[in-house]
Amino acid sequence: MHRFTKSLLASAALSAASLLPAHAEIDVIKLKAAIGNSVEADYPKLDALYKDIHAHPEIAFQEVKTASKLAAEMRALGFEVTEKVGKTGLVAIYKNGDGPTIMVRTELDALPMEEKTGLSYASHDKTTWNGRETFVDHSCGHDIHMASWVGTAKTLVGLKDQWQGTLMFIAQPAEETVSGAKAMLADGLFTRFRKPDFAFALHDGPGAYGTITYRVGIGSSNSDSLEITFHGRGGHGAAPQHTIDPVMMAARFIVDVQSVISREKDPTEFGVVSIGAIHGGTAENIIPDDVRIFGTIRTFKPEVRAKMLAGIERTAKAAAAMSDAPAPDIRITEGAKAVMNDPAVVETAAKAMKVAFGDNFKTSPPGTPSEDFSEFVNSGVPSMFFNIGVYEPERVAAASNGTGPQLPSNHSPLFAPVPKPTIETGIEAMTLAVLSAFDQHARGK
Ligand SMILES: [Zn+2]
Ligand SMILES: [Zn+2]
């Protein structure tokens, strides 16, 4: 496997050998062609890896088999691999002379839900999650990220005479529960190993394949999770006068909390509260003692976040007070902070990507999902997080001008990226981002 990989990449390296004159800017067009050739030659193996990971997804902190598949790939490429960093994460280091350390992150985890794409490589796997049996699905596309991550590592090793420094490829567990990045940092990611000079990550989404979107500054939202238990007094559904009805309180809260968004928050600022789960009751004629609800709170700005948290708490207490019930238990757990893209890192990568991808490389508004990649950024690593599309451009155009159906987004059971062009774009974009950062650093000295 090692020999096979090396010989494939050796040809890519040779064809690109003279593309980076020591004191000039990188020749992006030639470099992109060299990267493209390397990826094309290696794609069948990446396709098999992608489909295997897709068919056998694992959820947060259970990604044992997924991590060992990636570990094998990276060892075959000559990376020094450490497993079980932050429970199921892995760190792969490749040293290639003096220079900066550049980190590239992929996530490992999938989601506890049933895939309904009908694809030949669809997942039928199940696991246990929060004490219940559930299907598992890579419906956030982290499998695309993993294939792109391995492909980028292969390409950069093949082009190793074009850069000097250290590659730090990390595979992070539990992104969906925004706890894996913290777990890796707590397990010494930046102390047992090293703190990188720059970091990059990508995420796929329902745009057109071949397109890449980015922005300077805020790249994703702040996320907080919300859990409220309304306490009532259970009894017979036919005699509510002897009870305090927590279903009523929860229902009232779920509707009224939206007035925090529409009446209290500045309408020009982003903020969302969504209730995703309601747990309460057992039968139609029994009023339960308690009802628990679970939700998510998303914002960009700290002052908007503070206003929303206060409004949510007030609304929950008021919903209970209206029923003359005890105060509810309110638990708001801070999740991921917004990812802030570093202007200098973005500028350097953007210059190369604009040349390589033309109009398919463009800025976008900040994404409303959250990302614990922010943990690495907030530890003081200048970073860039960018997005790639996954669907046929014609279908995306038809969906946006109303002549075709809406396309399934991430976390939909129908989310189905077109693998080859999506993974290829991921590898080309990430490889160029890393090479441009190495190049900028080399020329800056
Ligand atoms: Zn994701
Ligand atoms: Zn997700």
Coordinates of C-alpha atoms and ligand atoms in Angstrom, one line a residue:
M1 CA 0.0 0.0 0.0
H2 CA 2.8 2.3 0.9
R3 CA 4.7 1.6 -2.3
F4 CA 1.5 2.0 -4.4
T5 CA 0.7 5.3 -2.9
K6 CA 4.2 6.6 -3.2
S7 CA 4.6 5.7 -6.8
L8 CA 1.3 7.4 -7.7
L9 CA 2.3 10.6 -6.0
A10 CA 5.9 10.6 -7.2
S11 CA 4.6 11.3 -10.7
A12 CA 2.5 14.2 -9.4
A13 CA 5.5 15.5 -7.5
L14 CA 7.8 15.3 -10.5
S15 CA 5.4 17.1 -12.8
A16 CA 5.1 19.9 -10.3
A17 CA 8.8 20.0 -9.4
S18 CA 9.6 23.3 -10.8
L19 CA 6.4 25.2 -10.1
L20 CA 7.6 27.0 -7.0
P21 CA 10.5 29.3 -7.8
A22 CA 12.1 30.3 -4.6
H23 CA 11.4 34.0 -4.7
A24 CA 8.3 34.4 -6.8
E25 CA 4.6 33.8 -6.0
I26 CA 3.4 30.3 -6.6
D27 CA 2.1 29.5 -10.1
V28 CA -1.4 28.6 -9.0
I29 CA -2.7 27.4 -12.4
K30 CA 0.2 24.9 -12.9
L31 CA 0.0 23.8 -9.3
K32 CA -3.8 23.3 -9.5
A33 CA -3.2 21.1 -12.6
A34 CA -0.6 19.1 -10.8
I35 CA -2.9 18.7 -7.8
G36 CA -5.8 17.7 -10.1
N37 CA -3.6 15.0 -11.8
S38 CA -2.6 13.6 -8.5
V39 CA -6.2 13.5 -7.2
E40 CA -7.5 12.0 -10.5
A41 CA -5.0 9.2 -10.3
D42 CA -5.8 8.4 -6.7
Y43 CA -9.5 8.9 -6.8
P44 CA -10.7 5.3 -7.0
K45 CA -9.0 4.6 -3.7
L46 CA -10.5 7.7 -2.1
D47 CA -13.9 6.8 -3.5
A48 CA -13.7 3.4 -1.9
L49 CA -12.7 4.9 1.4
Y50 CA -15.5 7.5 1.2
K51 CA -18.2 4.9 0.5
D52 CA -16.9 2.5 3.2
I53 CA -16.9 5.3 5.8
H54 CA -20.4 6.5 4.6
A55 CA -21.8 3.0 4.8
H56 CA -20.5 2.5 8.4
P57 CA -20.9 5.8 10.2
E58 CA -20.2 6.2 13.9
I59 CA -21.6 8.9 16.3
A60 CA -19.8 11.2 18.7
F61 CA -17.0 9.5 20.7
Q62 CA -17.8 6.1 19.2
E63 CA -15.7 6.7 16.1
V64 CA -13.3 3.9 16.8
K65 CA -13.4 2.0 13.5
T66 CA -13.5 5.3 11.5
A67 CA -10.4 6.6 13.3
S68 CA -8.5 3.4 12.7
K69 CA -9.3 3.5 9.0
L70 CA -7.8 7.0 8.8
A71 CA -4.9 6.1 11.0
A72 CA -4.0 3.3 8.5
E73 CA -4.2 5.7 5.6
M74 CA -2.0 8.3 7.2
R75 CA 0.6 5.7 8.4
A76 CA 0.8 4.4 4.8
L77 CA 1.7 8.0 3.7
G78 CA 4.5 8.2 6.2
F79 CA 2.8 10.3 8.9
E80 CA 3.5 9.7 12.6
V81 CA 0.1 8.8 14.0
T82 CA -1.1 9.0 17.6
E83 CA -4.5 7.5 18.3
K84 CA -7.0 8.1 21.1
V85 CA -6.3 11.8 21.5
G86 CA -9.5 13.2 23.1
K87 CA -11.0 9.7 23.4
T88 CA -11.3 8.7 19.8
G89 CA -9.4 11.5 17.9
L90 CA -6.1 11.1 16.1
V91 CA -3.1 13.3 15.3
A92 CA -1.0 12.7 12.3
I93 CA 2.3 14.6 11.9
Y94 CA 4.5 14.8 8.9
K95 CA 7.8 16.6 9.2
N96 CA 9.4 18.1 6.1
G97 CA 12.3 20.4 7.1
D98 CA 12.2 23.8 8.7
G99 CA 9.1 25.8 8.5
P100 CA 5.7 26.5 10.1
T101 CA 3.3 23.9 11.4
I102 CA 0.0 23.9 9.5
M103 CA -3.0 22.0 11.0
V104 CA -5.8 20.6 8.8
R105 CA -8.8 19.2 10.7
T106 CA -11.5 16.8 9.7
E107 CA -14.3 15.6 11.9
L108 CA -15.0 11.9 12.5
D109 CA -18.6 11.7 13.7
A110 CA -22.0 11.0 12.1
L111 CA -25.5 11.6 13.4
P112 CA -28.1 9.5 15.2
M113 CA -30.7 9.3 12.5
E114 CA -31.9 7.1 9.6
E115 CA -30.5 7.6 6.1
K116 CA -33.2 7.6 3.5
T117 CA -31.2 8.4 0.3
G118 CA -31.5 4.9 -1.2
L119 CA -27.9 5.1 -2.3
S120 CA -26.1 1.8 -3.0
Y121 CA -23.7 2.7 -0.3
A122 CA -26.3 4.0 2.2
S123 CA -25.9 3.3 5.9
H124 CA -28.0 0.7 7.6
D125 CA -26.0 0.6 10.7
K126 CA -27.4 1.1 14.2
T127 CA -26.0 2.0 17.6
T128 CA -27.0 3.0 21.1
W129 CA -27.3 6.7 21.8
N130 CA -28.6 8.1 25.1
G131 CA -29.8 4.6 26.1
R132 CA -31.9 4.2 22.9
E133 CA -31.2 2.2 19.8
T134 CA -30.8 4.5 16.7
F135 CA -29.7 4.4 13.1
V136 CA -26.6 6.3 12.2
D137 CA -26.1 8.5 9.1
H138 CA -23.3 10.7 7.8
S139 CA -25.9 13.3 7.0
C140 CA -23.5 16.2 7.8
G141 CA -21.0 15.0 5.2
H142 CA -18.1 14.5 7.6
D143 CA -17.3 11.5 5.4
I144 CA -16.6 13.9 2.5
H145 CA -14.3 15.8 4.8
M146 CA -12.4 12.7 5.8
A147 CA -11.9 11.6 2.1
S148 CA -10.8 15.2 1.3
W149 CA -8.4 15.2 4.3
V150 CA -6.7 11.9 3.3
G151 CA -6.6 13.1 -0.3
T152 CA -5.0 16.5 0.8
A153 CA -2.4 14.7 2.9
K154 CA -1.5 12.4 -0.1
T155 CA -1.3 15.3 -2.4
L156 CA 0.9 17.4 -0.1
V157 CA 3.2 14.5 0.5
G158 CA 3.5 14.0 -3.2
L159 CA 4.4 17.7 -3.6
K160 CA 6.8 17.8 -0.6
D161 CA 9.5 19.4 -2.6
Q162 CA 7.2 22.4 -3.0
W163 CA 7.0 23.3 0.8
Q164 CA 8.9 23.1 4.0
G165 CA 7.5 22.7 7.5
T166 CA 5.3 20.3 9.4
L167 CA 1.8 19.0 8.5
M168 CA -0.4 18.4 11.5
F169 CA -3.5 16.5 10.3
I170 CA -6.0 16.0 13.0
A171 CA -9.2 13.9 13.0
Q172 CA -11.6 15.3 15.6
P173 CA -14.3 13.3 17.3
A174 CA -17.8 14.6 18.4
E175 CA -18.2 17.7 16.3
E176 CA -21.9 17.3 16.3
T177 CA -22.0 17.5 20.1
V178 CA -19.5 20.4 20.0
S179 CA -17.3 18.5 22.5
G180 CA -14.6 16.8 20.5
A181 CA -12.3 19.8 19.9
K182 CA -12.4 20.5 23.7
A183 CA -11.6 16.9 24.4
M184 CA -8.6 16.9 22.1
L185 CA -7.3 20.2 23.6
A186 CA -7.8 18.9 27.1
D187 CA -5.8 15.8 26.1
G188 CA -2.8 17.9 25.2
L189 CA -3.3 18.5 21.5
F190 CA -1.3 21.8 21.6
T191 CA 1.1 20.7 24.4
R192 CA 1.9 17.0 23.9
F193 CA 2.1 17.6 20.2
R194 CA 2.5 21.3 19.2
K195 CA 0.5 24.4 18.7
P196 CA 0.2 25.0 14.9
D197 CA 1.0 28.3 13.3
F198 CA -2.1 28.2 11.1
A199 CA -5.1 25.9 10.9
F200 CA -7.6 25.1 8.1
A201 CA -10.9 23.3 8.0
L202 CA -13.7 22.9 5.4
H203 CA -17.4 22.0 5.6
D204 CA -19.7 20.8 2.8
G205 CA -23.2 22.0 2.2
P206 CA -26.0 22.1 -0.3
G207 CA -24.3 24.5 -2.8
A208 CA -23.0 23.5 -6.2
Y209 CA -20.0 21.2 -6.4
G210 CA -16.9 23.0 -7.6
T211 CA -17.9 26.1 -5.6
I212 CA -16.1 27.3 -2.5
T213 CA -17.4 30.0 -0.2
Y214 CA -15.5 31.9 2.5
R215 CA -15.5 35.0 4.6
V216 CA -13.3 37.1 6.8
G217 CA -14.4 37.4 10.4
I218 CA -17.4 35.6 11.7
G219 CA -17.8 32.2 9.9
S220 CA -20.3 30.4 12.1
S221 CA -22.6 31.0 15.0
N222 CA -22.4 30.8 18.8
S223 CA -24.3 27.8 20.0
D224 CA -25.9 27.1 23.4
S225 CA -28.0 24.2 24.3
L226 CA -31.2 24.6 26.3
E227 CA -32.8 22.1 28.6
I228 CA -35.9 23.1 30.7
T229 CA -37.8 20.9 33.1
F230 CA -41.3 22.2 33.9
H231 CA -42.5 20.7 37.2
G232 CA -46.3 20.2 37.7
R233 CA -48.5 17.9 39.6
G234 CA -49.7 14.8 37.8
G235 CA -53.2 13.4 37.9
H236 CA -56.2 12.3 35.8
G237 CA -56.7 13.9 32.5
A238 CA -60.4 14.1 33.2
A239 CA -59.8 16.1 36.5
P240 CA -57.3 18.8 35.6
Q241 CA -58.5 20.9 38.5
H242 CA -56.5 18.6 40.9
T243 CA -53.3 18.9 38.8
I244 CA -50.7 21.4 37.7
D245 CA -50.3 20.7 34.0
P246 CA -46.6 20.8 32.8
V247 CA -47.6 20.0 29.2
M248 CA -49.5 23.3 29.1
M249 CA -46.5 25.1 30.6
A250 CA -44.1 23.6 28.0
A251 CA -46.5 24.4 25.2
R252 CA -46.9 28.0 26.3
F253 CA -43.2 28.5 26.6
I254 CA -42.5 27.0 23.2
V255 CA -44.8 29.5 21.5
D256 CA -44.0 32.5 23.7
V257 CA -40.2 32.2 23.5
Q258 CA -40.4 33.1 19.9
S259 CA -41.5 36.6 21.0
V260 CA -38.0 37.1 22.5
I261 CA -36.8 36.7 18.9
S262 CA -39.5 38.9 17.2
R263 CA -40.0 41.6 19.9
E264 CA -36.9 41.8 22.1
K265 CA -34.0 41.1 19.7
D266 CA -33.0 43.7 17.2
P267 CA -34.5 42.3 13.9
T268 CA -31.4 43.1 12.0
E269 CA -29.2 40.9 14.2
F270 CA -29.1 37.1 13.9
G271 CA -30.6 35.0 16.7
V272 CA -32.6 31.7 16.7
V273 CA -34.2 29.5 19.3
S274 CA -35.4 26.1 18.1
I275 CA -37.0 23.5 20.4
G276 CA -35.9 20.1 19.0
A277 CA -37.3 17.6 21.5
I278 CA -40.2 17.4 24.0
H279 CA -40.1 14.6 26.6
G280 CA -43.2 14.1 28.8
G281 CA -46.1 11.9 29.6
T282 CA -47.0 8.3 28.9
A283 CA -50.7 8.1 28.0
E284 CA -53.6 10.2 26.7
N285 CA -55.5 10.4 30.0
I286 CA -52.6 11.0 32.4
I287 CA -51.3 14.5 33.2
P288 CA -47.6 13.9 33.9
D289 CA -45.6 15.4 36.8
D290 CA -42.9 16.9 34.6
V291 CA -42.1 17.8 31.0
R292 CA -38.6 18.3 29.7
I293 CA -37.8 20.3 26.6
F294 CA -34.5 20.5 24.7
G295 CA -33.5 23.3 22.3
T296 CA -30.7 25.2 20.7
I297 CA -29.9 28.9 20.8
R298 CA -27.8 30.4 17.9
T299 CA -26.3 33.9 17.7
F300 CA -23.4 35.8 16.2
K301 CA -22.9 38.6 18.7
P302 CA -22.3 38.2 22.5
E303 CA -24.7 41.1 23.3
V304 CA -27.5 39.4 21.3
R305 CA -26.7 36.1 23.0
A306 CA -26.9 37.7 26.5
K307 CA -30.3 39.3 25.6
M308 CA -31.7 36.1 24.3
L309 CA -30.6 34.0 27.3
A310 CA -32.2 36.5 29.7
G311 CA -35.4 36.5 27.6
I312 CA -35.6 32.7 27.5
E313 CA -35.1 32.4 31.2
R314 CA -37.8 35.0 31.9
T315 CA -40.3 33.4 29.6
A316 CA -39.8 29.9 31.1
K317 CA -40.3 31.2 34.6
A318 CA -43.4 33.2 33.6
A319 CA -44.9 30.1 31.9
A320 CA -44.6 28.2 35.2
A321 CA -45.8 31.2 37.2
M322 CA -49.0 31.4 35.1
S323 CA -49.8 27.9 36.2
D324 CA -48.9 28.6 39.8
A325 CA -46.3 25.9 39.4
P326 CA -42.8 25.7 41.1
A327 CA -40.0 27.4 39.2
P328 CA -38.7 25.3 36.3
D329 CA -35.2 24.0 36.1
I330 CA -33.4 25.8 33.4
R331 CA -30.0 24.6 32.1
I332 CA -28.2 26.5 29.4
T333 CA -25.0 24.9 28.4
E334 CA -22.5 26.8 26.4
G335 CA -21.6 25.0 23.2
A336 CA -19.4 26.3 20.4
K337 CA -18.3 29.9 20.0
A338 CA -18.4 31.5 16.6
V339 CA -15.5 30.7 14.3
M340 CA -13.5 33.9 13.5
N341 CA -11.5 33.7 10.3
D342 CA -8.2 35.4 10.4
P343 CA -7.9 38.2 7.8
A344 CA -4.2 37.6 6.9
V345 CA -4.7 33.8 6.6
V346 CA -7.8 34.3 4.5
E347 CA -6.2 36.9 2.3
T348 CA -3.2 34.7 1.4
A349 CA -5.4 31.6 0.7
A350 CA -8.0 33.7 -1.1
K351 CA -5.4 35.1 -3.5
A352 CA -4.4 31.6 -4.7
M353 CA -8.0 30.2 -4.7
K354 CA -9.3 33.1 -6.7
V355 CA -6.8 32.3 -9.4
A356 CA -7.6 28.6 -9.3
F357 CA -11.3 28.7 -9.0
G358 CA -12.3 32.1 -10.5
D359 CA -16.0 33.0 -9.9
N360 CA -16.6 29.6 -8.2
F361 CA -14.6 31.1 -5.2
K362 CA -16.7 33.7 -3.5
T363 CA -17.6 35.3 -0.2
S364 CA -20.8 34.3 1.7
P365 CA -22.8 35.5 4.6
P366 CA -21.8 33.9 8.0
G367 CA -23.3 30.4 8.4
T368 CA -25.9 29.9 11.1
P369 CA -24.7 26.4 12.1
S370 CA -22.0 26.2 14.8
E371 CA -18.6 24.6 14.8
D372 CA -16.3 23.7 17.5
F373 CA -13.3 24.4 15.2
S374 CA -13.6 27.7 17.1
E375 CA -12.0 26.0 20.1
F376 CA -8.7 25.8 18.1
V377 CA -9.1 29.3 16.8
N378 CA -9.8 30.7 20.2
S379 CA -6.6 29.0 21.5
G380 CA -4.8 31.5 19.4
V381 CA -4.3 29.8 16.1
P382 CA -4.9 32.1 13.1
S383 CA -7.3 30.1 10.9
M384 CA -9.5 29.8 7.9
F385 CA -12.8 27.8 7.7
F386 CA -14.4 27.6 4.3
N387 CA -17.3 25.8 2.7
I388 CA -17.7 23.6 -0.4
G389 CA -20.8 22.7 -2.4
V390 CA -22.0 19.1 -3.0
Y391 CA -24.7 19.0 -5.7
E392 CA -24.9 19.3 -9.5
P393 CA -24.8 23.0 -10.4
E394 CA -27.9 22.6 -12.6
R395 CA -29.9 21.2 -9.7
V396 CA -28.7 24.0 -7.4
A397 CA -29.7 26.6 -10.0
A398 CA -33.1 25.1 -10.6
A399 CA -33.8 25.0 -6.8
S400 CA -32.8 28.6 -6.4
N401 CA -34.9 29.9 -9.3
G402 CA -37.9 27.8 -8.4
T403 CA -37.9 25.6 -11.4
G404 CA -36.7 22.5 -9.5
P405 CA -37.2 21.0 -6.0
Q406 CA -35.4 22.2 -3.0
L407 CA -32.2 20.2 -2.3
P408 CA -31.7 18.4 1.0
S409 CA -29.3 20.2 3.4
N410 CA -27.0 18.8 6.0
H411 CA -28.8 16.8 8.7
S412 CA -31.5 15.8 6.3
P413 CA -32.0 12.0 5.9
L414 CA -31.8 12.7 2.1
F415 CA -28.5 14.6 2.2
A416 CA -26.5 13.0 -0.7
P417 CA -23.4 14.7 -1.9
V418 CA -22.0 13.8 -5.4
P419 CA -18.8 12.3 -4.2
K420 CA -16.2 12.7 -6.9
P421 CA -16.4 16.4 -7.8
T422 CA -17.1 17.3 -4.2
I423 CA -14.1 15.4 -2.8
E424 CA -11.8 16.7 -5.7
T425 CA -12.8 20.3 -5.0
G426 CA -12.2 19.7 -1.3
I427 CA -8.7 18.4 -1.9
E428 CA -7.7 21.0 -4.5
A429 CA -9.0 23.9 -2.3
M430 CA -7.4 22.6 0.9
T431 CA -4.1 21.7 -0.7
L432 CA -3.9 25.2 -2.3
A433 CA -4.8 26.8 1.1
V434 CA -2.0 24.9 2.8
L435 CA 0.6 25.5 0.1
S436 CA -0.2 29.2 0.0
A437 CA 0.3 29.5 3.7
F438 CA 3.7 27.7 3.5
D439 CA 4.6 29.9 0.6
Q440 CA 3.6 33.1 2.3
H441 CA 5.6 32.1 5.4
A442 CA 8.7 31.2 3.4
R443 CA 8.6 34.5 1.4
G444 CA 7.9 36.5 4.6
K445 CA 11.3 35.5 6.1
Ligands
ZN1 ZN -20.9 19.1 10.2
ZN2 ZN -23.7 18.7 11.5

